[in-house]
Tab-separated table of C-alpha atoms in Angstrom:
chain	number	residue	atom	x	y	z
A	192	MET	CA	4.234	7.446	21.241
A	193	THR	CA	1.950	7.169	24.190
A	194	ALA	CA	3.676	6.019	27.343
A	195	LEU	CA	2.405	2.749	28.710
A	196	ASN	CA	2.485	3.786	32.258
A	197	ASP	CA	2.961	7.258	33.692
A	198	GLN	CA	3.150	6.085	37.372
A	199	PRO	CA	0.945	7.498	39.955
A	200	MET	CA	2.340	10.208	42.085
A	201	THR	CA	2.596	7.991	45.135
A	202	ASP	CA	5.133	6.185	47.247
A	203	THR	CA	5.211	3.466	44.520
A	204	GLN	CA	6.652	5.894	41.970
A	205	PRO	CA	9.934	4.344	40.719
A	206	THR	CA	13.059	6.107	41.583
A	207	ASP	CA	15.689	7.305	38.996
A	208	GLU	CA	18.087	4.555	40.172
A	209	GLU	CA	15.439	1.926	39.339
A	210	ILE	CA	14.579	3.296	36.035
A	211	PHE	CA	18.274	3.521	34.924
A	212	GLU	CA	18.961	0.102	36.290
A	213	ALA	CA	16.152	-1.427	34.416
A	214	HIS	CA	17.527	-0.129	31.112
A	215	VAL	CA	21.207	-1.253	31.661
A	216	GLY	CA	22.023	-3.186	28.535
A	217	GLY	CA	18.684	-2.291	26.918
A	218	LYS	CA	15.362	-4.133	27.289
A	219	LEU	CA	15.578	-6.687	24.467
A	220	SER	CA	17.503	-9.766	23.799
A	221	LEU	CA	17.364	-12.415	20.976
A	222	GLY	CA	15.695	-15.788	21.692
A	223	VAL	CA	16.651	-18.948	19.861
A	224	THR	CA	13.864	-21.327	18.752
A	225	ALA	CA	16.097	-24.089	17.293
A	226	SER	CA	18.024	-26.615	19.406
A	227	LEU	CA	21.773	-26.401	19.198
A	228	ALA	CA	22.450	-29.001	22.045
A	229	ASP	CA	24.661	-31.341	19.931
A	230	PRO	CA	26.646	-31.536	16.699
A	231	ARG	CA	23.585	-33.053	14.903
A	232	ALA	CA	21.268	-30.155	15.949
A	233	LEU	CA	23.917	-27.680	14.839
A	234	SER	CA	24.245	-29.298	11.458
A	235	ILE	CA	20.292	-28.900	11.114
A	236	ALA	CA	20.011	-25.247	12.360
A	237	TYR	CA	23.250	-24.186	10.622
A	238	THR	CA	25.677	-25.495	8.125
A	239	PRO	CA	25.274	-27.802	6.289
A	240	GLY	CA	21.440	-28.116	6.684
A	241	VAL	CA	20.733	-24.532	6.410
A	242	ALA	CA	21.944	-24.504	2.847
A	243	LYS	CA	19.022	-26.680	1.787
A	244	VAL	CA	16.549	-24.178	3.175
A	245	SER	CA	18.341	-21.301	1.524
A	246	SER	CA	18.274	-23.138	-1.866
A	247	ALA	CA	14.659	-23.889	-1.629
A	248	ILE	CA	13.970	-20.102	-0.899
A	249	ALA	CA	16.283	-19.196	-3.831
A	250	GLU	CA	14.023	-21.306	-6.129
A	251	ASP	CA	10.787	-20.161	-4.457
A	252	PRO	CA	11.030	-16.903	-2.567
A	253	SER	CA	7.495	-17.341	-1.293
A	254	LEU	CA	9.082	-19.927	1.175
A	255	ALA	CA	10.807	-17.235	3.180
A	256	ALA	CA	7.384	-16.591	4.812
A	257	LYS	CA	7.498	-20.185	6.150
A	258	TYR	CA	11.116	-20.719	6.950
A	259	THR	CA	12.360	-17.376	8.267
A	260	TRP	CA	11.073	-14.887	10.823
A	261	ALA	CA	10.917	-12.017	8.473
A	262	HIS	CA	7.261	-12.451	7.549
A	263	ARG	CA	6.015	-11.811	11.017
A	264	LEU	CA	8.788	-9.426	12.108
A	265	VAL	CA	7.880	-5.716	12.620
A	266	ALA	CA	10.453	-3.019	12.096
A	267	VAL	CA	10.011	-0.201	14.643
A	268	VAL	CA	11.300	2.759	12.624
A	269	SER	CA	12.219	6.321	13.951
A	270	ASP	CA	14.312	9.196	13.142
A	271	GLY	CA	13.981	10.616	16.646
A	272	THR	CA	12.335	13.884	15.740
A	273	ALA	CA	9.269	13.794	17.893
A	274	VAL	CA	9.967	11.432	20.841
A	275	LEU	CA	7.273	11.396	23.582
A	276	GLY	CA	7.260	14.900	24.952
A	277	LEU	CA	10.938	15.326	24.484
A	278	GLY	CA	10.809	16.583	20.851
A	279	ASP	CA	13.744	16.227	18.471
A	280	ILE	CA	16.337	14.287	20.472
A	281	GLY	CA	17.862	12.299	17.651
A	282	PRO	CA	18.098	8.544	16.905
A	283	SER	CA	20.310	7.287	19.602
A	284	ALA	CA	18.306	9.038	22.350
A	285	SER	CA	15.097	7.653	20.872
A	286	LEU	CA	16.426	3.917	20.902
A	287	PRO	CA	15.225	3.278	24.639
A	288	VAL	CA	11.703	4.199	23.482
A	289	MET	CA	11.808	1.986	20.440
A	290	GLU	CA	13.038	-0.880	22.531
A	291	GLY	CA	10.137	-0.295	24.690
A	292	LYS	CA	7.859	-0.308	21.770
A	293	ALA	CA	9.297	-3.682	20.594
A	294	ALA	CA	8.666	-5.013	24.100
A	295	LEU	CA	5.072	-3.971	24.010
A	296	PHE	CA	4.691	-5.751	20.508
A	297	LYS	CA	5.846	-8.961	22.103
A	298	THR	CA	3.982	-8.784	25.268
A	299	PHE	CA	0.534	-7.663	23.887
A	300	GLY	CA	0.655	-8.887	20.368
A	301	GLY	CA	2.902	-11.837	20.433
A	302	LEU	CA	4.987	-10.372	17.545
A	303	ASP	CA	8.806	-10.152	17.354
A	304	SER	CA	10.023	-6.646	16.381
A	305	ILE	CA	13.281	-4.914	15.955
A	306	PRO	CA	14.030	-1.104	16.504
A	307	LEU	CA	15.582	0.684	13.680
A	308	VAL	CA	16.629	4.327	14.385
A	309	LEU	CA	17.875	6.117	11.338
A	310	ASN	CA	20.539	8.906	11.381
A	311	THR	CA	18.635	10.802	8.637
A	312	THR	CA	15.514	13.009	8.654
A	313	ASP	CA	15.271	13.079	4.846
A	314	VAL	CA	12.020	11.405	3.842
A	315	ASP	CA	13.317	10.016	0.538
A	316	GLU	CA	16.387	8.467	2.401
A	317	ILE	CA	14.174	6.815	5.067
A	318	VAL	CA	12.006	5.397	2.258
A	319	GLU	CA	14.965	4.178	0.291
A	320	THR	CA	16.558	2.446	3.412
A	321	LEU	CA	13.346	0.574	4.113
A	322	VAL	CA	12.984	-0.519	0.571
A	323	ARG	CA	16.553	-1.906	0.768
A	324	LEU	CA	15.781	-3.646	3.915
A	325	ARG	CA	12.361	-4.982	2.838
A	326	PRO	CA	13.461	-8.662	2.681
A	327	SER	CA	14.287	-8.516	6.528
A	328	PHE	CA	10.860	-7.725	7.835
A	329	GLY	CA	7.130	-8.151	7.485
A	330	ALA	CA	5.621	-4.800	8.615
A	331	VAL	CA	6.720	-1.294	9.450
A	332	ASN	CA	5.648	0.604	12.497
A	333	LEU	CA	6.705	4.277	12.039
A	334	GLU	CA	7.244	5.950	15.348
A	335	ASP	CA	7.981	9.390	16.861
A	336	ILE	CA	8.503	11.188	13.491
A	337	SER	CA	7.675	14.927	13.441
A	338	ALA	CA	4.783	16.461	11.467
A	339	PRO	CA	4.171	17.444	8.831
A	340	ARG	CA	6.905	15.169	7.477
A	341	CYS	CA	5.305	12.160	8.978
A	342	PHE	CA	2.324	12.456	6.589
A	343	GLU	CA	4.476	12.480	3.510
A	344	LEU	CA	6.749	9.687	4.869
A	345	GLU	CA	3.822	7.250	5.716
A	346	ALA	CA	2.348	7.783	2.355
A	347	LYS	CA	5.595	7.130	0.445
A	348	VAL	CA	6.541	3.969	2.566
A	349	ILE	CA	3.054	2.549	2.008
A	350	GLU	CA	3.372	3.237	-1.681
A	351	ALA	CA	6.837	1.722	-1.779
A	352	LEU	CA	6.469	-1.431	0.210
A	353	ASP	CA	4.010	-4.413	-0.193
A	354	CYS	CA	3.455	-4.904	3.602
A	355	PRO	CA	1.554	-3.413	6.397
A	356	VAL	CA	2.770	0.124	7.339
A	357	MET	CA	1.315	2.368	10.007
A	358	HIS	CA	2.481	5.583	11.909
A	359	ASP	CA	1.362	4.668	15.350
A	360	ASP	CA	1.417	8.168	16.773
A	361	GLN	CA	-1.173	9.087	14.176
A	362	HIS	CA	-3.440	5.956	13.957
A	363	GLY	CA	-2.986	4.160	17.182
A	364	THR	CA	-4.064	7.290	19.115
A	365	ALA	CA	-6.928	7.767	16.708
A	366	VAL	CA	-8.195	4.173	17.002
A	367	VAL	CA	-8.206	4.183	20.842
A	368	ALA	CA	-9.881	7.660	20.948
A	369	LEU	CA	-12.681	6.469	18.657
A	370	ALA	CA	-13.098	3.314	20.969
A	371	ALA	CA	-13.237	5.587	24.003
A	372	LEU	CA	-15.765	7.879	22.433
A	373	ARG	CA	-17.986	4.818	21.607
A	374	GLY	CA	-17.680	3.823	25.230
A	375	ALA	CA	-18.588	7.171	26.550
A	376	ASN	CA	-21.559	7.644	24.073
A	377	THR	CA	-22.832	4.196	25.327
A	378	VAL	CA	-22.732	5.336	28.902
A	379	LEU	CA	-24.342	8.612	28.178
A	380	GLY	CA	-26.819	7.372	25.649
A	381	LYS	CA	-25.516	9.619	22.874
A	382	ASN	CA	-25.185	9.160	19.151
A	383	ILE	CA	-21.917	10.089	17.415
A	384	ALA	CA	-23.704	11.425	14.373
A	385	ASN	CA	-25.233	14.181	16.487
A	386	GLN	CA	-22.024	15.358	18.132
A	387	ARG	CA	-19.493	18.179	17.341
A	388	VAL	CA	-16.014	17.268	18.389
A	389	VAL	CA	-13.222	19.930	18.832
A	390	VAL	CA	-9.741	18.490	18.030
A	391	SER	CA	-7.074	20.549	19.570
A	392	GLY	CA	-3.777	19.977	17.790
A	393	ALA	CA	-3.367	19.562	14.118
A	394	GLY	CA	-0.174	17.390	14.212
A	395	ALA	CA	0.232	13.733	13.569
A	396	ALA	CA	-2.351	12.487	16.176
A	397	GLY	CA	-4.880	15.447	15.612
A	398	ILE	CA	-5.158	14.898	11.836
A	399	ALA	CA	-5.587	11.239	12.243
A	400	CYS	CA	-8.250	11.613	14.992
A	401	ALA	CA	-10.181	13.993	12.971
A	402	LYS	CA	-10.015	11.661	9.843
A	403	ILE	CA	-11.199	8.471	11.732
A	404	LEU	CA	-13.901	10.445	13.456
A	405	LEU	CA	-15.218	11.641	10.134
A	406	ALA	CA	-15.002	8.067	8.856
A	407	ALA	CA	-16.936	6.780	11.761
A	408	GLY	CA	-19.824	9.291	11.097
A	409	ILE	CA	-19.181	12.072	13.614
A	410	GLY	CA	-21.719	15.035	13.049
A	411	GLU	CA	-18.889	17.621	12.767
A	412	VAL	CA	-15.146	18.096	13.469
A	413	THR	CA	-13.761	21.512	14.354
A	414	LEU	CA	-9.911	21.300	14.137
A	415	VAL	CA	-7.849	23.815	15.992
A	416	ASP	CA	-4.130	24.386	15.757
A	417	SER	CA	-1.882	27.153	17.519
A	418	ARG	CA	-3.178	29.870	15.074
A	419	GLY	CA	-6.858	29.080	15.683
A	420	ILE	CA	-9.607	27.259	13.835
A	421	VAL	CA	-8.608	25.555	10.754
A	422	HIS	CA	-10.925	26.807	7.941
A	423	ALA	CA	-11.056	27.113	4.284
A	424	GLY	CA	-9.362	30.228	3.088
A	425	ARG	CA	-7.145	30.617	6.111
A	426	GLU	CA	-3.752	31.843	5.039
A	427	GLY	CA	-0.501	29.837	5.773
A	428	LEU	CA	-2.062	26.318	5.895
A	429	ASN	CA	0.185	23.605	4.816
A	430	PRO	CA	-1.222	21.016	2.391
A	431	VAL	CA	-2.364	18.551	4.996
A	432	LYS	CA	-4.296	21.231	6.867
A	433	GLU	CA	-5.600	22.671	3.745
A	434	GLY	CA	-7.044	19.311	2.869
A	435	MET	CA	-8.667	19.107	6.370
A	436	ALA	CA	-10.179	22.441	5.994
A	437	GLY	CA	-12.428	21.181	3.298
A	438	LEU	CA	-13.540	18.312	5.435
A	439	THR	CA	-14.120	19.981	8.816
A	440	ASN	CA	-15.763	23.084	10.328
A	441	GLY	CA	-19.073	22.736	8.639
A	442	SER	CA	-20.556	25.408	10.909
A	443	GLY	CA	-18.058	27.975	9.380
A	444	LEU	CA	-16.690	28.913	12.720
A	445	ARG	CA	-13.882	31.452	12.988
A	446	GLY	CA	-11.560	32.339	15.867
A	447	GLY	CA	-9.584	30.280	18.430
A	448	ILE	CA	-10.141	27.383	20.962
A	449	ALA	CA	-12.726	29.608	22.955
A	450	GLU	CA	-15.013	30.003	19.818
A	451	ALA	CA	-14.462	26.327	18.934
A	452	LEU	CA	-15.389	24.913	22.355
A	453	ARG	CA	-18.486	26.969	22.913
A	454	GLY	CA	-21.478	24.531	22.743
A	455	ALA	CA	-19.176	21.596	21.598
A	456	ASP	CA	-20.138	18.013	22.633
A	457	VAL	CA	-16.657	16.660	22.755
A	458	PHE	CA	-13.101	18.081	23.387
A	459	LEU	CA	-10.122	15.922	22.128
A	460	GLY	CA	-6.814	17.353	23.129
A	461	VAL	CA	-3.594	16.217	21.506
A	462	SER	CA	-1.508	19.204	21.964
A	463	SER	CA	0.328	20.793	24.851
A	464	SER	CA	-1.933	23.854	24.859
A	465	GLN	CA	-3.644	24.463	28.211
A	466	VAL	CA	-7.477	25.013	28.194
A	467	GLY	CA	-9.072	27.057	30.941
A	468	GLU	CA	-11.986	25.850	33.103
A	469	ASP	CA	-14.161	28.549	31.677
A	470	LEU	CA	-13.799	27.100	28.201
A	471	ILE	CA	-14.801	23.574	29.393
A	472	ALA	CA	-17.689	25.100	31.136
A	473	SER	CA	-18.916	26.618	27.969
A	474	MET	CA	-19.307	23.274	26.306
A	475	ALA	CA	-22.609	21.513	25.831
A	476	SER	CA	-24.353	19.662	28.814
A	477	ASP	CA	-23.061	16.235	29.552
A	478	SER	CA	-19.882	17.018	27.598
A	479	ILE	CA	-16.905	14.618	27.028
A	480	VAL	CA	-13.371	15.703	27.598
A	481	PHE	CA	-10.411	13.667	26.376
A	482	ALA	CA	-7.285	15.617	27.519
A	483	LEU	CA	-4.568	13.436	26.079
A	484	SER	CA	-1.416	15.476	26.422
A	485	ASN	CA	1.299	13.662	28.435
A	486	PRO	CA	2.358	14.231	31.090
A	487	HIS	CA	0.400	17.392	31.543
A	488	PRO	CA	-3.177	17.208	30.196
A	489	GLU	CA	-4.711	20.172	28.470
A	490	VAL	CA	-7.001	20.591	31.416
A	491	HIS	CA	-6.563	18.809	34.800
A	492	PRO	CA	-9.050	16.011	35.110
A	493	ASP	CA	-10.391	17.347	38.476
A	494	VAL	CA	-11.098	20.703	36.884
A	495	ALA	CA	-12.667	19.019	33.786
A	496	ASN	CA	-14.847	16.805	36.048
A	497	ARG	CA	-16.632	19.871	37.505
A	498	HIS	CA	-18.404	20.462	34.115
A	499	ALA	CA	-17.909	17.308	31.946
A	500	ALA	CA	-19.852	14.056	32.271
A	501	ILE	CA	-16.905	11.949	31.265
A	502	VAL	CA	-13.203	12.713	31.344
A	503	ALA	CA	-10.239	10.710	29.798
A	504	THR	CA	-6.414	11.392	29.808
A	505	GLY	CA	-3.334	9.599	28.582
A	506	ARG	CA	-2.151	8.953	32.035
A	507	SER	CA	-2.574	5.848	34.184
A	508	ASP	CA	-3.118	7.536	37.467
A	509	PHE	CA	-6.529	8.821	36.363
A	510	PRO	CA	-9.529	6.942	35.234
A	511	ASN	CA	-10.055	6.250	31.413
A	512	GLN	CA	-6.528	6.062	30.132
A	513	ILE	CA	-6.483	6.364	26.386
A	514	ASN	CA	-3.322	4.476	25.519
A	515	ASN	CA	-2.017	3.296	22.033
A	516	VAL	CA	-0.925	-0.155	23.400
A	517	LEU	CA	-4.766	-1.023	23.204
A	518	ALA	CA	-4.470	-0.755	19.451
A	519	PHE	CA	-1.156	-1.233	17.688
A	520	PRO	CA	-0.182	-4.819	18.907
A	521	GLY	CA	-3.561	-6.173	17.781
A	522	ILE	CA	-3.598	-4.174	14.553
A	523	PHE	CA	-0.252	-5.404	13.401
A	524	ARG	CA	-1.040	-9.010	14.536
A	525	GLY	CA	-4.349	-9.061	12.674
A	526	ALA	CA	-2.744	-7.626	9.555
A	527	LEU	CA	-0.044	-10.219	9.585
A	528	ASP	CA	-2.229	-13.030	10.467
A	529	ALA	CA	-4.278	-12.095	7.314
A	530	GLY	CA	-1.341	-11.568	5.061
A	531	ALA	CA	-2.565	-8.130	4.481
A	532	ARG	CA	-0.633	-5.850	2.034
A	533	ARG	CA	-2.050	-2.661	3.603
A	534	ILE	CA	-3.611	-1.366	6.782
A	535	THR	CA	-6.963	0.039	5.569
A	536	GLU	CA	-9.383	2.581	7.185
A	537	GLY	CA	-11.731	-0.374	7.657
A	538	MET	CA	-9.117	-2.208	9.601
A	539	LYS	CA	-8.614	0.741	11.909
A	540	LEU	CA	-12.364	1.143	12.443
A	541	ALA	CA	-12.705	-2.534	13.099
A	542	ALA	CA	-9.845	-2.256	15.786
A	543	ALA	CA	-11.744	0.644	17.500
A	544	ASP	CA	-14.988	-1.465	17.573
A	545	ALA	CA	-13.150	-4.421	19.027
A	546	ILE	CA	-11.632	-2.275	21.835
A	547	ALA	CA	-14.993	-0.864	22.591
A	548	ALA	CA	-16.596	-4.301	22.601
A	549	VAL	CA	-14.137	-5.521	25.257
A	550	ALA	CA	-14.963	-2.563	27.466
A	551	SER	CA	-18.731	-3.063	27.015
A	552	ASP	CA	-18.931	-5.775	29.691
A	553	ASP	CA	-18.122	-3.365	32.510
A	554	LEU	CA	-18.760	0.149	31.151
A	555	ALA	CA	-19.145	3.191	33.511
A	556	ALA	CA	-18.183	6.883	33.413
A	557	ASP	CA	-14.743	5.971	34.694
A	558	ARG	CA	-14.318	2.760	32.644
A	559	ILE	CA	-14.981	3.639	29.061
A	560	VAL	CA	-11.964	1.762	27.595
A	561	PRO	CA	-10.338	-1.475	28.802
A	562	SER	CA	-7.142	-1.430	30.993
A	563	ALA	CA	-3.964	-1.157	29.012
A	564	LEU	CA	-3.044	-4.399	30.563
A	565	ASP	CA	-6.124	-6.250	29.747
A	566	PRO	CA	-4.967	-9.523	28.127
A	567	ARG	CA	-8.291	-9.773	26.089
A	568	VAL	CA	-7.676	-6.720	24.061
A	569	GLY	CA	-4.830	-7.969	21.678
A	570	PRO	CA	-6.446	-11.023	20.477
A	571	GLU	CA	-9.808	-9.427	19.998
A	572	VAL	CA	-8.330	-6.566	18.085
A	573	ALA	CA	-6.150	-8.977	15.913
A	574	ALA	CA	-9.325	-11.095	15.009
A	575	ALA	CA	-11.380	-8.106	14.105
A	576	VAL	CA	-8.511	-6.581	11.913
A	577	ALA	CA	-7.877	-9.816	10.152
A	578	ALA	CA	-11.621	-10.051	9.319
A	579	ALA	CA	-11.689	-6.511	8.122
A	580	ALA	CA	-8.531	-7.055	5.987
A	581	LYS	CA	-10.293	-9.960	4.126
A	582	ALA	CA	-13.429	-8.033	3.826
A	583	ASP	CA	-11.398	-4.919	2.376
A	584	GLY	CA	-9.690	-7.281	-0.095
A	585	VAL	CA	-6.134	-6.526	0.990
A	586	ALA	CA	-5.514	-9.947	2.612
C-alpha cells in the first residue's frame, strides 16, 4: 500500500505521541442510518419490522442490494505478508493499515468498507474464506499480500467471486503511474509509443506497471529484478516473470540495471534497490524518473533532477507524488455504481485517463498528477470507470 502522506521533514512532522494517540481504539466506527429514537422507530429498524425485509430478500435475493449495505461494502483483505515497507508482520500488525485504507475509501470514494485480516497465508484458504463471506460484501480490495502469491490469489478470487476484485498494490500503483506518465509526456511533448521504460522491480507493482504500460501502447518495457534484466531463456524465472519475458525486452538486452537504463526514456522504480547518479545520467535526454520506493526513493529527487526533465516519487514532501489514493477509491466506486462483475483492463486505463485529465488544467514539470487530496479526482475516476464497465460489457 502506498502511504497517503509521508510527512515532510519539518517542524510540522507529527510526534510518536501524536501518532499513537490518533490510533487509540482504532480509526473506524460504525454509523447508524436508521432512527432508533422511540419504540416505533425501533420496531421498524429491528424486530418485528425487519422480519418483513428479511422475508422479502429470502423470496428474491436480488433485493439484498437495495435493502442491505452489502452491495456497496468493500472488504479490505490482507494476510499481513507485505505491509508498507515493513514486510511480513502478520495480520494483527497489518490491521492499523487496513483501517487506514477503509478510512480512505470513505473519505475519497464515499464507500463503506471493512478490514478483514486473515490468519493464514494459504491461497486456497483465503479464497475459500472470501467465498463463504461473499453475501456480506460487494467488492474485494486485496492489500499488502506478498509476491508471487498475490498474482495467484487475485486470479483465483476473481474466478471464484461475481463481484469487483482488485489487488491495489498492483493495479492502483500502475494506474497512477500511467496517469503520471501521460502528464509528463504532455509537458514534454512526447509520445508514449516512442518511449522505452525501465521498470525496476518485478514484484506486485512492477508486473502490473509493465502490463498497463504495454496495454497503453508504450514503445518498449525493460523489466529488471534483483538478478538483472528479465529476458526469455533466463534461468530461474517464476511463471509470472517467464510470461513477462515474452512481452518485454524487445531490444534483447542482457545484464543489469546499468545496461537497462542506458539510453532509456523512462525509469519507473518500484523496488528498494538504489540507483546511482551515473546511471540516471546515462538515460536519454529529457528523461523521466519515477522513483517510487517509500520512504527511500531509488534515487534522491535532488540527484535525479540534475539529469532528468521530470521526477516523481511516492512521497508527499517532494513534487509529483504518485499515490494510490488517486486511483482505488474511484475505481471501486465506479465499478459498484455500474454494478460491474469485474474490474477490466479497460476500466483501469479509463481511470488513468481520468486522473490525467484532472491534472491537465494545471500541468507543469512539478505538477504532472493531481494532489492526493484533490476532491475532483474520486468522482471523475468513478464516472470514467463506470462508463468503461458498460463499454466492456461487465456492468
